[in-house]
mmCIF file of C-alpha atoms in Angstrom:
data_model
loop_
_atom_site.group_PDB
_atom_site.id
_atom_site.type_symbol
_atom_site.label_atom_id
_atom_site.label_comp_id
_atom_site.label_asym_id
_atom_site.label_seq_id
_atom_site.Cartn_x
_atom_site.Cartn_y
_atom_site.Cartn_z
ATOM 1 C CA UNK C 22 0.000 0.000 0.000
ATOM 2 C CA UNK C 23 1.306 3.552 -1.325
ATOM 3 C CA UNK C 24 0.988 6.356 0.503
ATOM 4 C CA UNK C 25 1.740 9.089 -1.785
ATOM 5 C CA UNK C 26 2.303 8.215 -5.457
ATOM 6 C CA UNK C 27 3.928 11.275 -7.780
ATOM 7 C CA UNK C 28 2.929 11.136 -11.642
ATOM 8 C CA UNK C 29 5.094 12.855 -14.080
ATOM 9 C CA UNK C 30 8.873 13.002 -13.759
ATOM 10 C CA UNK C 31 9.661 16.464 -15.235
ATOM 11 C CA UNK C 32 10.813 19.203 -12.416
ATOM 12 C CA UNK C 33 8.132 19.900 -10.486
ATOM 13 C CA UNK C 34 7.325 16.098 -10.119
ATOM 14 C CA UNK C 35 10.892 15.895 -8.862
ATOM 15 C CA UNK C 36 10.917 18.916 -6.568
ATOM 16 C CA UNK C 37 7.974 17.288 -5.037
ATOM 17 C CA UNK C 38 9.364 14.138 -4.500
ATOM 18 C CA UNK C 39 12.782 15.523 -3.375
ATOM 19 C CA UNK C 40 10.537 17.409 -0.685
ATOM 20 C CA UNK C 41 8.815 14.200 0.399
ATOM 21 C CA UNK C 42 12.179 12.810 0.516
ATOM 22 C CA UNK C 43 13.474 14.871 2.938
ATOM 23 C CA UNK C 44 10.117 15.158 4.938
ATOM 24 C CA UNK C 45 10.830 11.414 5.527
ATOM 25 C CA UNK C 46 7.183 10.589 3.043
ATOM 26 C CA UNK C 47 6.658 7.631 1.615
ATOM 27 C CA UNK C 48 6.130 7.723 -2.222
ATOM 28 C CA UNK C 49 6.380 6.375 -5.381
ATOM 29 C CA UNK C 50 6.886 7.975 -8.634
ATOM 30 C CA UNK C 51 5.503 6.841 -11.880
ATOM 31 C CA UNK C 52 7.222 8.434 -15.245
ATOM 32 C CA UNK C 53 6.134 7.386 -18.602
ATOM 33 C CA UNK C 54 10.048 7.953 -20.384
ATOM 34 C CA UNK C 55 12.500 6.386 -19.390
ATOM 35 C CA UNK C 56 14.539 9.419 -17.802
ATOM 36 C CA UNK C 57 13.527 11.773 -15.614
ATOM 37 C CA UNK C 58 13.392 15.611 -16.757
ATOM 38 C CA UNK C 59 10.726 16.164 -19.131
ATOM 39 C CA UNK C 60 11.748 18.279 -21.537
ATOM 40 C CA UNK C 61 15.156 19.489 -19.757
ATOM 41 C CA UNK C 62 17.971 18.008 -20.779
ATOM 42 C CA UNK C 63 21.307 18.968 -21.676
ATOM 43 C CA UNK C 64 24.219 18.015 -24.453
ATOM 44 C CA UNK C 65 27.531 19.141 -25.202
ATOM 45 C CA UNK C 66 28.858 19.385 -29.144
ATOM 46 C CA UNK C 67 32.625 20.772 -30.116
ATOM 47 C CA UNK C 68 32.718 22.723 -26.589
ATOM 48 C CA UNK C 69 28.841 24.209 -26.531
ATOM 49 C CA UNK C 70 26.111 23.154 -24.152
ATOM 50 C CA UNK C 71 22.963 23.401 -25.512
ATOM 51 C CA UNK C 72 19.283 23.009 -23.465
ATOM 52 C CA UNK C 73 16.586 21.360 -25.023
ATOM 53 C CA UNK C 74 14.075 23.636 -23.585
ATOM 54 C CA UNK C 75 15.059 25.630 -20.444
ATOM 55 C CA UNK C 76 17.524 27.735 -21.341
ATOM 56 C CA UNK C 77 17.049 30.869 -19.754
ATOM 57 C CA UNK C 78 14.797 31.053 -16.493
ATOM 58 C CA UNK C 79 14.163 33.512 -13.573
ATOM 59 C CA UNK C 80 17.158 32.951 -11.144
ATOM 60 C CA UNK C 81 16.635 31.086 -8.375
ATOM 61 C CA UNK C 82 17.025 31.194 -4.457
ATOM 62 C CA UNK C 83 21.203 30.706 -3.912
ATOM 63 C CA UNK C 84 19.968 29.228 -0.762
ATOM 64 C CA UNK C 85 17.671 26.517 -3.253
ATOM 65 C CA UNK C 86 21.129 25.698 -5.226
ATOM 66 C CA UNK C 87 23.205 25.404 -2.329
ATOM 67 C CA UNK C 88 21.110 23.042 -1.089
ATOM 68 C CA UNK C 89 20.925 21.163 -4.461
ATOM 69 C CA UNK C 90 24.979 21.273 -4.354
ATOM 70 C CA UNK C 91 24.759 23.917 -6.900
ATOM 71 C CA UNK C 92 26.336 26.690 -5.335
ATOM 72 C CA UNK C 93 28.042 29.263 -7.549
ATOM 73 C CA UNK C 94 26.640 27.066 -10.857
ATOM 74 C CA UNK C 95 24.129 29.848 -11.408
ATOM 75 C CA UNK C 96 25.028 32.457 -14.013
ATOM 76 C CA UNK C 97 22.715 35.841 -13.830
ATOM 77 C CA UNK C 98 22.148 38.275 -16.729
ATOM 78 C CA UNK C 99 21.208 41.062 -15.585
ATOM 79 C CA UNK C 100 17.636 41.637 -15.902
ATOM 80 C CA UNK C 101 16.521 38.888 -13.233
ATOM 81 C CA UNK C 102 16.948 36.231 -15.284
ATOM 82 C CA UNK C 103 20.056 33.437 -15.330
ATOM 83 C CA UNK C 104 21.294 29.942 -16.619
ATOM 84 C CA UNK C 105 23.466 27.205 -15.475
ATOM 85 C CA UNK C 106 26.920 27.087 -16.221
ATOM 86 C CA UNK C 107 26.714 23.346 -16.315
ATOM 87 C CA UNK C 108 23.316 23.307 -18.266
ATOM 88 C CA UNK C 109 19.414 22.688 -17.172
ATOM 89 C CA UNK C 110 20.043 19.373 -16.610
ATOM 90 C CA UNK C 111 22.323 19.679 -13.813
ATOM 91 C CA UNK C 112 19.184 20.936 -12.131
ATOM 92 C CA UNK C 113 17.096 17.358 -12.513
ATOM 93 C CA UNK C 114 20.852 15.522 -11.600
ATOM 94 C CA UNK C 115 20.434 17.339 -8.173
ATOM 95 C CA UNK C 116 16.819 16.901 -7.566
ATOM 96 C CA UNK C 117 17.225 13.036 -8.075
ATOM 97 C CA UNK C 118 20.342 12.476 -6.492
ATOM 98 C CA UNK C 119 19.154 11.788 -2.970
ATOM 99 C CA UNK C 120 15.822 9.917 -4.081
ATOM 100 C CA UNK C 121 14.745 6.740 -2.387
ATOM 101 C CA UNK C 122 11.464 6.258 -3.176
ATOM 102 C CA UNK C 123 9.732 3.776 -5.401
ATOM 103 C CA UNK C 124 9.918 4.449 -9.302
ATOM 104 C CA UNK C 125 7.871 2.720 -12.303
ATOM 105 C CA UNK C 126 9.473 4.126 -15.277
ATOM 106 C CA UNK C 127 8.094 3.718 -18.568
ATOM 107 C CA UNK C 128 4.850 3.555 -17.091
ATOM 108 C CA UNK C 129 1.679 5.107 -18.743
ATOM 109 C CA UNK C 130 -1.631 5.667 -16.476
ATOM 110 C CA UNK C 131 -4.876 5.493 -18.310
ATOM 111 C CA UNK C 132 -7.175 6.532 -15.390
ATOM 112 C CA UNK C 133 -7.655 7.141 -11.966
ATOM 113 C CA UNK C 134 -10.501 6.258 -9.709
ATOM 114 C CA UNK C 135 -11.884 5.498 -5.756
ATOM 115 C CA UNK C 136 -12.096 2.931 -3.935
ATOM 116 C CA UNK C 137 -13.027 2.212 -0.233
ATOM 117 C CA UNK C 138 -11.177 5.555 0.671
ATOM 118 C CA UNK C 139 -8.014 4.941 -1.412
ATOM 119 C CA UNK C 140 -6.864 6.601 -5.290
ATOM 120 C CA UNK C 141 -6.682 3.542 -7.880
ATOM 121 C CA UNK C 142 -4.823 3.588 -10.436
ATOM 122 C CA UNK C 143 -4.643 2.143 -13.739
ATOM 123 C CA UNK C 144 -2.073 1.784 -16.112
ATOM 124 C CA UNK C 145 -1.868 0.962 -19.310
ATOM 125 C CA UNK C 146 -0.016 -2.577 -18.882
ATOM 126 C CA UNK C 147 -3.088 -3.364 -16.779
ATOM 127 C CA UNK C 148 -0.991 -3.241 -13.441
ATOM 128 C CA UNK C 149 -3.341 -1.844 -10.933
ATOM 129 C CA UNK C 150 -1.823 0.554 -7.881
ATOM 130 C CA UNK C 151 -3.626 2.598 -5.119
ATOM 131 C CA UNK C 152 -2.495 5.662 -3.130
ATOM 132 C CA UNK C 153 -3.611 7.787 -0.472
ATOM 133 C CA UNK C 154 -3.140 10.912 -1.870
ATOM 134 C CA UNK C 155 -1.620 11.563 -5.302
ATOM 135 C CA UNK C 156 0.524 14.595 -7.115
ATOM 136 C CA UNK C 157 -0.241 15.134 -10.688
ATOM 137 C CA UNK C 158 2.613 16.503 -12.149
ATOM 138 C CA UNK C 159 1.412 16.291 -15.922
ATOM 139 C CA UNK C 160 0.443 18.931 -18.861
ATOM 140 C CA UNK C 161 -3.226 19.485 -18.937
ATOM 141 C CA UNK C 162 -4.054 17.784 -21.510
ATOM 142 C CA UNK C 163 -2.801 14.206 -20.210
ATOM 143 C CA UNK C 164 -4.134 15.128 -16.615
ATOM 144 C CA UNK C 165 -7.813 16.025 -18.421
ATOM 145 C CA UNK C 166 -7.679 12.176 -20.220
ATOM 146 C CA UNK C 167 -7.056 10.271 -16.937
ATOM 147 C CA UNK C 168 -9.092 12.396 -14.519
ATOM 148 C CA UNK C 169 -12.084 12.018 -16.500
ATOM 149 C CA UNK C 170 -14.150 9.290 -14.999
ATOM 150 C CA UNK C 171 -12.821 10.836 -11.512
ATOM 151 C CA UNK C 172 -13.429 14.462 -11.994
ATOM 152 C CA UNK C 173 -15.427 15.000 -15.044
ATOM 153 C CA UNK C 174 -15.419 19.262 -14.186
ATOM 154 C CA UNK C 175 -12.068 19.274 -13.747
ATOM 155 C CA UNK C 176 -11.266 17.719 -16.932
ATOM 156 C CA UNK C 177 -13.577 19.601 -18.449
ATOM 157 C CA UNK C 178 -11.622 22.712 -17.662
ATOM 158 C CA UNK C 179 -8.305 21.099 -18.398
ATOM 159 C CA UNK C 180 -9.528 19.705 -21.836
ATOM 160 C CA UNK C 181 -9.861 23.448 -22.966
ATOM 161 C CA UNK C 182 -6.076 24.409 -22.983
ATOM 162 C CA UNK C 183 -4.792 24.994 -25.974
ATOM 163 C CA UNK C 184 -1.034 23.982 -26.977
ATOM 164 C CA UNK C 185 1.491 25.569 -29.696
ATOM 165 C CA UNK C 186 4.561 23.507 -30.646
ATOM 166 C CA UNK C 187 7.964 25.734 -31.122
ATOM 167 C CA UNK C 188 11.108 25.183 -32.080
ATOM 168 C CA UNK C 189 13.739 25.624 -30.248
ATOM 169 C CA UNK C 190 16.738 26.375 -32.704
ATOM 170 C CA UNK C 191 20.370 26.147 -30.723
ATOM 171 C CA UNK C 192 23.165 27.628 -33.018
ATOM 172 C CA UNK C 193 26.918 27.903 -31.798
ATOM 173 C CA UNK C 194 29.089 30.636 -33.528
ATOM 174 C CA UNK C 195 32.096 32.456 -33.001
ATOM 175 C CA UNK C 196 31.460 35.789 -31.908
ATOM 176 C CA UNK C 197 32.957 37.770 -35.246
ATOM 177 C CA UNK C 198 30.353 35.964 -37.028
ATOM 178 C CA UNK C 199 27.525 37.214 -35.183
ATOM 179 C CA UNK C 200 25.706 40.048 -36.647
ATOM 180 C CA UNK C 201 25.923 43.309 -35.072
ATOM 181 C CA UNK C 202 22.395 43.995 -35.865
ATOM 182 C CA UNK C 203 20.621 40.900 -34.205
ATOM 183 C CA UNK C 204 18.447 41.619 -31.239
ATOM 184 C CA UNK C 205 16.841 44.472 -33.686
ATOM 185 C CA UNK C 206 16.058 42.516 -36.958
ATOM 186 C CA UNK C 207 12.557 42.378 -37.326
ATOM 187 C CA UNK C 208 11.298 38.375 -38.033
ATOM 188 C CA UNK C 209 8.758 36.139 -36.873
ATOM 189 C CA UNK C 210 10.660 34.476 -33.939
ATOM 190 C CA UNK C 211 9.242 34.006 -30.806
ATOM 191 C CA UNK C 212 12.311 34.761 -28.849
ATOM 192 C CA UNK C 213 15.936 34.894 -29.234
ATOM 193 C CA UNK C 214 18.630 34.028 -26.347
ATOM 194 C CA UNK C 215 22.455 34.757 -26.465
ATOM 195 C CA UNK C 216 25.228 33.802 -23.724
ATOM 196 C CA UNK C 217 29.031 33.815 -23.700
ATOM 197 C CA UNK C 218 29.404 32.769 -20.465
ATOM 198 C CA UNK C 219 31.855 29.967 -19.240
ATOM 199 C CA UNK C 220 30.747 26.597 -19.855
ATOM 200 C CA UNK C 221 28.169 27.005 -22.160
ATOM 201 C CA UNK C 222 30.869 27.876 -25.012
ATOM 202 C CA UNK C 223 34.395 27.410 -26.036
ATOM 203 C CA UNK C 224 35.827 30.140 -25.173
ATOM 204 C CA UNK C 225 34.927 34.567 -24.425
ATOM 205 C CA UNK C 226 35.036 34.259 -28.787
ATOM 206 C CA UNK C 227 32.103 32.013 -29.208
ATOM 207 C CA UNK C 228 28.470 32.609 -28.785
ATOM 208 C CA UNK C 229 25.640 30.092 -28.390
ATOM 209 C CA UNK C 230 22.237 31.443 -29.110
ATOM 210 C CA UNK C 231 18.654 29.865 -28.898
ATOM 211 C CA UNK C 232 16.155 31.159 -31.205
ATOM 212 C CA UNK C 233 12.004 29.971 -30.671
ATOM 213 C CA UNK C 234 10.345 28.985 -34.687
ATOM 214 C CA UNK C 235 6.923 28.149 -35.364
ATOM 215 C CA UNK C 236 6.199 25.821 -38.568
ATOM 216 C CA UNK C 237 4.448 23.242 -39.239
ATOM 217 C CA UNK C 238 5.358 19.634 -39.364
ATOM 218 C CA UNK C 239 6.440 19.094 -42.696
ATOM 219 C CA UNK C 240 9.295 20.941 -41.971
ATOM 220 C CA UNK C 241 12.496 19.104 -41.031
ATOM 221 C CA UNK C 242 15.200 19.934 -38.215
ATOM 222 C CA UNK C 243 18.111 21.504 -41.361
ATOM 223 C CA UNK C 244 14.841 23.581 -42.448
ATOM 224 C CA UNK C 245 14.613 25.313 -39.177
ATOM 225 C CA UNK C 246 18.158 25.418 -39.081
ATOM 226 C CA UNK C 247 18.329 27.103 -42.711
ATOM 227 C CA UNK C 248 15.559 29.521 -41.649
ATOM 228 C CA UNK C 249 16.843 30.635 -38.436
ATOM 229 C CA UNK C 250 20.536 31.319 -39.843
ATOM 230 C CA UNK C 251 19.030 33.062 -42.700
ATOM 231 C CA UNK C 252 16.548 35.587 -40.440
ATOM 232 C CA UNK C 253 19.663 36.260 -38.153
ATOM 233 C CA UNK C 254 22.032 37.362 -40.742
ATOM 234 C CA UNK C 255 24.190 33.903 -40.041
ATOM 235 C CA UNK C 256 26.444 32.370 -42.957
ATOM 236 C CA UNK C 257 27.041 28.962 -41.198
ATOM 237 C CA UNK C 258 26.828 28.115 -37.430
ATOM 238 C CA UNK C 259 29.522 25.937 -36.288
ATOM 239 C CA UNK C 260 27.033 24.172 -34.298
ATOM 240 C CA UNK C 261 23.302 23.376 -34.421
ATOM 241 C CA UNK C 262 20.123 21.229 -32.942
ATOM 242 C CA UNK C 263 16.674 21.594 -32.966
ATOM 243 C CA UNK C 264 13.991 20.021 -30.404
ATOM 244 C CA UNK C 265 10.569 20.153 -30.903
ATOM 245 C CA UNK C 266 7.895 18.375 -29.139
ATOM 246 C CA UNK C 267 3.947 18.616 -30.731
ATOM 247 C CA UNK C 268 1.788 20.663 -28.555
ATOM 248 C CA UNK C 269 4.390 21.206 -25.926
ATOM 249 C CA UNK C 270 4.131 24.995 -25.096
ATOM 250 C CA UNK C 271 0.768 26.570 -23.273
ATOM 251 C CA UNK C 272 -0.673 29.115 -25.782
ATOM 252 C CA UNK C 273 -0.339 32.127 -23.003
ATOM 253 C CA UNK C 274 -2.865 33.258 -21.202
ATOM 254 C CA UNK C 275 -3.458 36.978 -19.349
ATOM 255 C CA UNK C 276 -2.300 36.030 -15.901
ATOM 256 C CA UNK C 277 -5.683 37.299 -14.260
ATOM 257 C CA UNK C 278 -7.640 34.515 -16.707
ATOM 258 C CA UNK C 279 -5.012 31.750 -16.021
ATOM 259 C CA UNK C 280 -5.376 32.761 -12.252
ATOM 260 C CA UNK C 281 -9.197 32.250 -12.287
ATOM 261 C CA UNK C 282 -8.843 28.715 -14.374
ATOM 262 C CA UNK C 283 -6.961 27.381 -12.055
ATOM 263 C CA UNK C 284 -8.549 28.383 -9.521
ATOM 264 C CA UNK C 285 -11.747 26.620 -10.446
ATOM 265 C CA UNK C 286 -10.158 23.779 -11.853
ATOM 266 C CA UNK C 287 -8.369 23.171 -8.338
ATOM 267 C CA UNK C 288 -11.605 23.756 -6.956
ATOM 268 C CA UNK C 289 -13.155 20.877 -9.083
ATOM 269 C CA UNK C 290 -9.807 18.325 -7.716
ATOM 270 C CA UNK C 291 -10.846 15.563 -4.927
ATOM 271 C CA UNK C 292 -9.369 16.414 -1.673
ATOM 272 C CA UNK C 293 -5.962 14.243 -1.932
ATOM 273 C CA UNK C 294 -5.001 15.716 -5.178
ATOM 274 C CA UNK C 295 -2.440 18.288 -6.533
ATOM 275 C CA UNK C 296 -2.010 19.251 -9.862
ATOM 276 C CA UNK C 297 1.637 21.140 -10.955
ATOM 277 C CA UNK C 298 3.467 21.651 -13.778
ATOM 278 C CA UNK C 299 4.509 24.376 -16.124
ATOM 279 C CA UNK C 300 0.920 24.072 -17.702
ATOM 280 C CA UNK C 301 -0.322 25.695 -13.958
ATOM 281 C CA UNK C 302 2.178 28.611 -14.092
ATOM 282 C CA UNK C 303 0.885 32.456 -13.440
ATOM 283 C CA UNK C 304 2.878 33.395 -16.475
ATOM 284 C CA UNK C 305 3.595 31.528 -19.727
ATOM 285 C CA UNK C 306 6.983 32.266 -21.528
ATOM 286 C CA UNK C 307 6.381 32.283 -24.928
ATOM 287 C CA UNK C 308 6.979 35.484 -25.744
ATOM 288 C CA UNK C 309 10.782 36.045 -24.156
ATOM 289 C CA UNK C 310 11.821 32.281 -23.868
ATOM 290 C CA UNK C 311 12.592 32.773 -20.281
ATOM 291 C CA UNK C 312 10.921 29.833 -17.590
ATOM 292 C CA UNK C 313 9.575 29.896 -14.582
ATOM 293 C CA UNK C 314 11.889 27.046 -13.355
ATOM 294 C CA UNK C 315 11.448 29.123 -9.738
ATOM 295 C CA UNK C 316 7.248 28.474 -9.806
ATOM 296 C CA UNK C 317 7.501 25.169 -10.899
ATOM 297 C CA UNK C 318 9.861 24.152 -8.315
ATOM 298 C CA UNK C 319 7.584 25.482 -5.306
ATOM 299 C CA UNK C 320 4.417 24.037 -6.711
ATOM 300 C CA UNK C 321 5.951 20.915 -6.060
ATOM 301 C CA UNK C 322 7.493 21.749 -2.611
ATOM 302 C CA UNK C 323 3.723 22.699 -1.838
ATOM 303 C CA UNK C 324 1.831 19.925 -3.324
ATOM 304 C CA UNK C 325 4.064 17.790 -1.312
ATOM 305 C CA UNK C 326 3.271 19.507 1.746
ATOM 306 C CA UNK C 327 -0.387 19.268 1.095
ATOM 307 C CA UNK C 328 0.016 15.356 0.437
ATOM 308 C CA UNK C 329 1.257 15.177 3.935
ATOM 309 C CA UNK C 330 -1.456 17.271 5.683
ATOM 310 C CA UNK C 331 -3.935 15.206 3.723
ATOM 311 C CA UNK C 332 -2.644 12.256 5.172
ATOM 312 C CA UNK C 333 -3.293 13.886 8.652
ATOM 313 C CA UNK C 334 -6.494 14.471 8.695
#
C-alpha cells in the first residue's frame, strides 16, 4: 500500500518528491520515459552546451542551489533572469540524487478512480496501484484524459487548454560571425537568447544562441536550421540542434484569466489531489523564452506539503 504516489517526472514532479524525501514521506513515482526531466535536458557538441528547452529562467534562491549542491553554478544576466553554467540538466541531476522512493518508469496511467477511501490507479499494462493521496505533475491535456471518470469538471476545464509547438533552434558561432544587428532585426521568432558565459561555449570568442520557430510539421530539423541562420544574418553556425515536441508549449494566457482557471479547476480536484506543472504557471513564456523554473519548483514543494497534511487528517 502507497501512501503518496507522484505522476510525471519532469521538475516539479521531482521537486515534489525531493521534498517528500526529505520530509521522511513515503512515495512512489511513476514516469512514462525512461529518464527523468521532461523536456530538460542537456548536451555538449565541439565545446557548446545546448538546453533542449530551459535555457534561460528567472534565477533562483542561492539558498535553493546550495542546497541542491549547486552553489556558484548559477550564471545571472542582468535583468533577473540566469542559466546554469553546467546546463538545465544539472538541475534534474540534483533533484534526483538523494531519491529513495519507489519508481515505475516507462509507465503510462490510463485513469484514476476510488475505492473504499483509497486513489486507484490504472495503467496501461493493466498493473493496478492505489495511493492515499496523489501529485499530478502532468500537462493538462494528459491530466484532463485520466481524470475524466474521476473528476469530469475538472477535466472539463483542463480539456480546454490549448497547446502551440515551437522550435527551439540552438546555433553555436564564433562571436565575429555574429551580426551586429541581431536583437533588432525584425522576423517572426518568438524569442531569441544569447550567452558567452563559461561553460556554455568554447571560449569569451564564441556565442551560443537559442532562437524559438513556429512551422508546421512538414518541416524538417536543417529547415529550421536554414531559416533561423538566414533571419539572423548567419552564414554557417559551427554548431546546431533543434527540439521540438507537438503541442508542448501553453498558448499564453493573461495572468488574471489563467489565475481564475486554475482556480476553479483546483476547486473541481478531490481532496488528496495536486495538480503542478509548467501548464499551472501564473505566467507563460512564450513570448521572451525565459521559464519559470522558480514556480515550478515550489508548486511541487507545496503539493508535497499538502500530500502530507492530507494524510493527517
Amino acid at each position: 500500500m502507497r501512501d503518496i504516489v507522484v505522476i510525471g517526472g519532469g521538475l516539479s514532479g521531482l521537486a515534489a518528491c525531493h521534498e517528500l524525501e526529505k520530509l521522511g514521506a513515503r512515495y512512489t513515482i511513476i514516469e512514462v520515459k525512461r529518464r527523468f526531466g521532461g523536456g530538460i535536458r542537456s548536451s555538449l557538441a565541439d565545446g557548446f552546451l545546448m538546453d533542449t528547452c530551459a535555457f534561460v529562467y528567472r534565477a533562483l534562491d542561492d539558498r535553493q542551489l546550495t542546497a541542491l549542491g549547486l552553489a556558484g553554478r548559477q550564471m545571472a544576466r542582468g535583468d533577473g533572469s540566469a542559466l546554469l553554467c553546467g546546463g538545465s540538466e544539472s538541475l534534474i541531476s540534483a533533484l534526483t540524487n538523494d531519491l529513495r522512493g519507489g519508481r515505475l518508469m516507462r509507465m503510462a496511467l490510463s485513469s484514476i478512480g476510488r475505492l473504499g477511501g483509497r486513489f486507484t490507479l490504472c495503467l496501461e499494462n493493466g498493473l493496478m496501484l492505489d495511493a492515499r493521496a496523489l501529485v499530478l505533475a502532468l500537462p493538462a491535456r494528459y491530466a484532463a484524459r485520466i481524470l475524466y471518470n474521476l473528476s469530469p469538471g475538472a477535466a472539463g476545464l483542463l480539456a480546454a487548454f490549448r497547446y502551440d509547438s515551437l522550435a527551439r533552434v540552438s546555433l553555436g558561432l564564433h562571436r565575429r560571425d555574429l551580426p551586429a544587428d541581431i536583437a533588432s532585426r525584425r522576423t517572426d521568432r518568438a524569442f531569441l537568447l544569447t550567452t558567452d558565459v563559461p561553460g556554455r561555449v568554447p571560449d569569451r570568442d564564441h556565442v551560443l544562441l537559442q532562437v524559438g520557430l513556429r512551422g508546421d510539421d512538414s518541416e524538417d530539423s536543417q529547415q529550421f536550421i536554414e531559416r533561423a541562420s538566414r533571419m539572423l544574418g548567419i552564414q554557417k553556425p559551427l554548431v546546431a540542434r533543434v527540439d521540438r515536441w507537438a503541442e508542448a508549449d501553453l498558448l499564453p494566457v493573461e495572468p488574471t484569466l489563467q489565475a481564475d482557471r486554475l482556480r476553479a479547476i483546483r476547486a473541481s480536484l478531490p481532496d488528496g489531489i495536486s495538480l503542478i506543472g509548467s501548464d499551472y504557471c501564473l505566467r507563460q513564456a512564450q513570448s521572451t523564452g525565459i521559464v519559470r523554473l522558480d514556480e515550478r519548483m515550489d508548486m511541487g514543494r507545496e503539493a508535497a506539503h499538502q500530500a502530507l497534511a492530507f494524510l493527517r487528517m
